[in-house]
Amino acid sequence: MTHYLYKITVWISRLAILNLLWLGFSLLGLIVFGFFPATVAMFAVLRSWLRGEDDRPIFQTYWRAYKAEFLAANGYGILISILGFIVYLNLIFMSVNQSGSMLLLHIPLYTFLIFSALTLLYLFPTYVHYDLGFFQIIKQAFLIMMIQPIQTVMMIAGIAASAVVMYYIPGLSFFFGGSFIALLIMATCYHSFQTIEKKQQSRST
């Protein structure tokens, strides 16, 4: 029992430190240029922990990933921001044009929004796990999202439950708002990655 309590305490302290690093390095890049590299670095650290590599210094591991992925992460940030802005403009346009033909455009737009949001959940874990090209990462994230619907539902449920708890206990957000939700996403995705890799290995043998 004492051993498990110790492990829980260690995880809590690590997640708190990781969240503070995420906030600090997001601000270091003035948020605009810091958020995406800081988020990638956070997922990189979480992946190393899930792989059992929890003896590495947190700051050095985080800083190394932040520097190495700064440009590529901001590349995804620019792409996501452009797509988000285009969707936002379309939503505004459709809100002021309520004709029958415009209403028909709601279905494909909302479908695109849903699948884009779900793909985004897998994007950062896929990026830190696979060594693929820029657009191949997006394609891989989309495909994994499509073939793992149960894991996706579990992920969304976990995020929603965490958001509710942090809404009623706002102080938790400062220490765990990013890192704990990222852990839920990374752990779910990592399980999906392992499942897919095991299936591929069994087919090749």
Short mmCIF file of C-alpha atoms in Angstrom, two decimals:
data_model
loop_
_atom_site.label_atom_id
_atom_site.label_comp_id
_atom_site.label_asym_id
_atom_site.label_seq_id
_atom_site.Cartn_x
_atom_site.Cartn_y
_atom_site.Cartn_z
CA MET A 1 0.00 0.00 0.00
CA THR A 2 2.80 2.39 0.90
CA HIS A 3 4.50 1.62 -2.42
CA TYR A 4 1.40 2.57 -4.40
CA LEU A 5 0.90 5.77 -2.38
CA TYR A 6 4.51 6.69 -3.09
CA LYS A 7 4.06 6.11 -6.84
CA ILE A 8 0.88 8.21 -6.86
CA THR A 9 2.67 11.00 -5.02
CA VAL A 10 5.56 10.88 -7.49
CA TRP A 11 3.18 11.06 -10.46
CA ILE A 12 1.29 13.97 -8.91
CA SER A 13 4.50 15.93 -8.33
CA ARG A 14 5.78 15.15 -11.83
CA LEU A 15 2.55 16.24 -13.46
CA ALA A 16 2.57 19.47 -11.47
CA ILE A 17 6.15 20.22 -12.53
CA LEU A 18 5.35 19.32 -16.13
CA ASN A 19 2.31 21.61 -16.15
CA LEU A 20 4.36 24.50 -14.83
CA LEU A 21 6.97 23.87 -17.52
CA TRP A 22 4.22 23.83 -20.14
CA LEU A 23 2.84 27.15 -18.92
CA GLY A 24 6.30 28.69 -18.58
CA PHE A 25 7.57 27.67 -22.00
CA SER A 26 4.29 28.71 -23.63
CA LEU A 27 4.89 32.17 -22.19
CA LEU A 28 8.55 31.99 -23.20
CA GLY A 29 7.42 31.89 -26.82
CA LEU A 30 4.89 34.67 -26.14
CA ILE A 31 2.15 32.00 -26.34
CA VAL A 32 1.79 32.51 -30.13
CA PHE A 33 5.11 30.82 -30.86
CA GLY A 34 5.44 28.93 -27.58
CA PHE A 35 2.19 27.02 -27.15
CA PHE A 36 2.69 24.33 -29.78
CA PRO A 37 6.38 23.57 -29.05
CA ALA A 38 5.56 23.54 -25.32
CA THR A 39 2.69 21.12 -25.95
CA VAL A 40 4.82 18.82 -28.12
CA ALA A 41 7.54 18.80 -25.45
CA MET A 42 4.94 17.91 -22.82
CA PHE A 43 3.72 14.95 -24.85
CA ALA A 44 7.31 13.86 -25.48
CA VAL A 45 7.98 13.76 -21.73
CA LEU A 46 4.74 11.87 -21.06
CA ARG A 47 5.59 9.33 -23.75
CA SER A 48 8.99 8.68 -22.15
CA TRP A 49 7.28 8.11 -18.78
CA LEU A 50 4.78 5.67 -20.29
CA ARG A 51 7.68 3.80 -21.85
CA GLY A 52 9.21 3.38 -18.40
CA GLU A 53 11.92 5.99 -18.98
CA ASP A 54 10.98 7.89 -15.84
CA ASP A 55 14.53 8.26 -14.53
CA ARG A 56 15.35 11.06 -16.96
CA PRO A 57 15.51 14.62 -15.58
CA ILE A 58 12.23 16.33 -16.39
CA PHE A 59 13.60 19.77 -17.25
CA GLN A 60 16.40 18.51 -19.52
CA THR A 61 14.05 16.13 -21.36
CA TYR A 62 11.46 18.87 -21.78
CA TRP A 63 13.95 21.52 -22.91
CA ARG A 64 15.57 19.16 -25.40
CA ALA A 65 12.22 18.36 -27.02
CA TYR A 66 11.15 22.02 -26.97
CA LYS A 67 14.26 23.13 -28.85
CA ALA A 68 14.32 20.23 -31.28
CA GLU A 69 10.65 20.50 -32.29
CA PHE A 70 10.22 24.28 -32.12
CA LEU A 71 9.98 24.92 -35.86
CA ALA A 72 8.00 21.82 -36.82
CA ALA A 73 5.55 22.28 -33.94
CA ASN A 74 4.93 25.88 -34.98
CA GLY A 75 4.40 24.63 -38.52
CA TYR A 76 1.48 22.55 -37.27
CA GLY A 77 0.37 25.53 -35.20
CA ILE A 78 0.23 27.75 -38.28
CA LEU A 79 -1.71 25.12 -40.24
CA ILE A 80 -4.19 24.58 -37.40
CA SER A 81 -4.64 28.32 -36.93
CA ILE A 82 -5.28 28.90 -40.66
CA LEU A 83 -7.84 26.08 -40.82
CA GLY A 84 -9.49 27.32 -37.64
CA PHE A 85 -9.71 30.86 -39.02
CA ILE A 86 -11.24 29.63 -42.30
CA VAL A 87 -13.81 27.56 -40.43
CA TYR A 88 -14.59 30.54 -38.17
CA LEU A 89 -15.22 32.77 -41.20
CA ASN A 90 -17.48 30.12 -42.72
CA LEU A 91 -19.49 29.83 -39.51
CA ILE A 92 -19.96 33.60 -39.38
CA PHE A 93 -20.97 33.68 -43.05
CA MET A 94 -23.52 30.90 -42.59
CA SER A 95 -24.93 32.50 -39.43
CA VAL A 96 -25.95 35.59 -41.41
CA ASN A 97 -27.09 33.63 -44.47
CA GLN A 98 -29.86 31.28 -43.38
CA SER A 99 -31.17 30.36 -46.83
CA GLY A 100 -31.97 26.74 -47.68
CA SER A 101 -28.81 26.29 -49.73
CA MET A 102 -26.66 27.62 -46.88
CA LEU A 103 -28.27 25.22 -44.43
CA LEU A 104 -27.14 22.33 -46.62
CA LEU A 105 -23.54 23.47 -46.15
CA HIS A 106 -23.83 23.06 -42.38
CA ILE A 107 -23.60 19.27 -42.57
CA PRO A 108 -20.22 19.00 -44.38
CA LEU A 109 -18.78 21.88 -42.34
CA TYR A 110 -19.75 20.40 -38.99
CA THR A 111 -18.60 16.97 -40.15
CA PHE A 112 -15.22 18.50 -41.04
CA LEU A 113 -15.09 20.23 -37.65
CA ILE A 114 -15.78 17.02 -35.73
CA PHE A 115 -13.24 14.91 -37.59
CA SER A 116 -10.63 17.69 -37.43
CA ALA A 117 -11.07 18.02 -33.66
CA LEU A 118 -10.82 14.25 -33.17
CA THR A 119 -7.73 14.08 -35.39
CA LEU A 120 -6.19 16.91 -33.37
CA LEU A 121 -6.48 14.75 -30.23
CA TYR A 122 -4.20 12.19 -31.88
CA LEU A 123 -1.88 14.67 -33.59
CA PHE A 124 0.59 15.43 -30.79
CA PRO A 125 0.87 11.82 -29.54
CA THR A 126 1.38 10.63 -33.12
CA TYR A 127 4.00 13.31 -33.70
CA VAL A 128 6.13 12.31 -30.71
CA HIS A 129 5.69 8.57 -31.30
CA TYR A 130 6.28 8.15 -35.04
CA ASP A 131 9.13 9.39 -37.21
CA LEU A 132 7.13 10.52 -40.23
CA GLY A 133 6.89 13.50 -42.55
CA PHE A 134 4.82 16.61 -41.85
CA PHE A 135 1.63 15.61 -43.66
CA GLN A 136 2.13 11.90 -42.99
CA ILE A 137 1.74 12.64 -39.29
CA ILE A 138 -1.66 14.20 -39.94
CA LYS A 139 -2.69 11.27 -42.12
CA GLN A 140 -1.52 8.75 -39.51
CA ALA A 141 -3.35 10.60 -36.72
CA PHE A 142 -6.56 10.60 -38.79
CA LEU A 143 -6.30 6.90 -39.64
CA ILE A 144 -5.63 5.86 -36.05
CA MET A 145 -8.57 7.97 -34.90
CA MET A 146 -10.81 6.23 -37.44
CA ILE A 147 -9.82 2.68 -36.49
CA GLN A 148 -9.89 3.23 -32.71
CA PRO A 149 -13.43 4.56 -32.02
CA ILE A 150 -13.72 3.05 -28.52
CA GLN A 151 -10.43 4.60 -27.40
CA THR A 152 -11.55 7.93 -28.87
CA VAL A 153 -14.82 7.85 -26.91
CA MET A 154 -12.92 6.93 -23.72
CA MET A 155 -10.50 9.80 -24.34
CA ILE A 156 -13.31 12.32 -24.79
CA ALA A 157 -15.07 11.03 -21.67
CA GLY A 158 -11.86 11.37 -19.65
CA ILE A 159 -11.27 14.91 -20.90
CA ALA A 160 -14.87 15.90 -20.15
CA ALA A 161 -14.72 14.44 -16.62
CA SER A 162 -11.40 16.21 -15.95
CA ALA A 163 -12.82 19.50 -17.22
CA VAL A 164 -15.82 19.20 -14.89
CA VAL A 165 -13.61 18.51 -11.87
CA MET A 166 -11.32 21.44 -12.69
CA TYR A 167 -14.31 23.69 -13.24
CA TYR A 168 -15.47 23.07 -9.68
CA ILE A 169 -11.92 23.09 -8.28
CA PRO A 170 -10.23 25.86 -10.31
CA GLY A 171 -6.97 25.64 -8.38
CA LEU A 172 -6.26 22.27 -9.97
CA SER A 173 -6.07 23.85 -13.42
CA PHE A 174 -2.91 25.77 -12.58
CA PHE A 175 -1.02 22.62 -11.59
CA PHE A 176 -2.72 19.93 -13.71
CA GLY A 177 -4.87 21.66 -16.34
CA GLY A 178 -2.58 20.77 -19.21
CA SER A 179 -0.45 17.88 -17.99
CA PHE A 180 -3.22 15.66 -16.62
CA ILE A 181 -5.42 16.00 -19.70
CA ALA A 182 -2.34 15.43 -21.89
CA LEU A 183 -1.60 12.29 -19.85
CA LEU A 184 -5.11 10.97 -20.51
CA ILE A 185 -4.68 11.62 -24.24
CA MET A 186 -1.14 10.23 -24.43
CA ALA A 187 -1.93 7.11 -22.39
CA THR A 188 -4.97 6.32 -24.54
CA CYS A 189 -3.08 6.94 -27.77
CA TYR A 190 -0.05 4.99 -26.59
CA HIS A 191 -2.29 1.99 -25.92
CA SER A 192 -3.72 2.37 -29.43
CA PHE A 193 -0.22 2.58 -30.92
CA GLN A 194 0.84 -0.60 -29.13
CA THR A 195 -2.31 -2.42 -30.24
CA ILE A 196 -1.72 -1.45 -33.87
CA GLU A 197 1.98 -2.36 -33.73
CA LYS A 198 1.21 -5.79 -32.20
CA LYS A 199 -1.30 -6.50 -34.97
CA GLN A 200 1.24 -5.49 -37.59
CA GLN A 201 3.90 -7.74 -36.02
CA SER A 202 1.52 -10.72 -35.88
CA ARG A 203 0.65 -10.27 -39.55
CA SER A 204 4.31 -10.11 -40.56
CA THR A 205 5.21 -13.35 -38.72
#
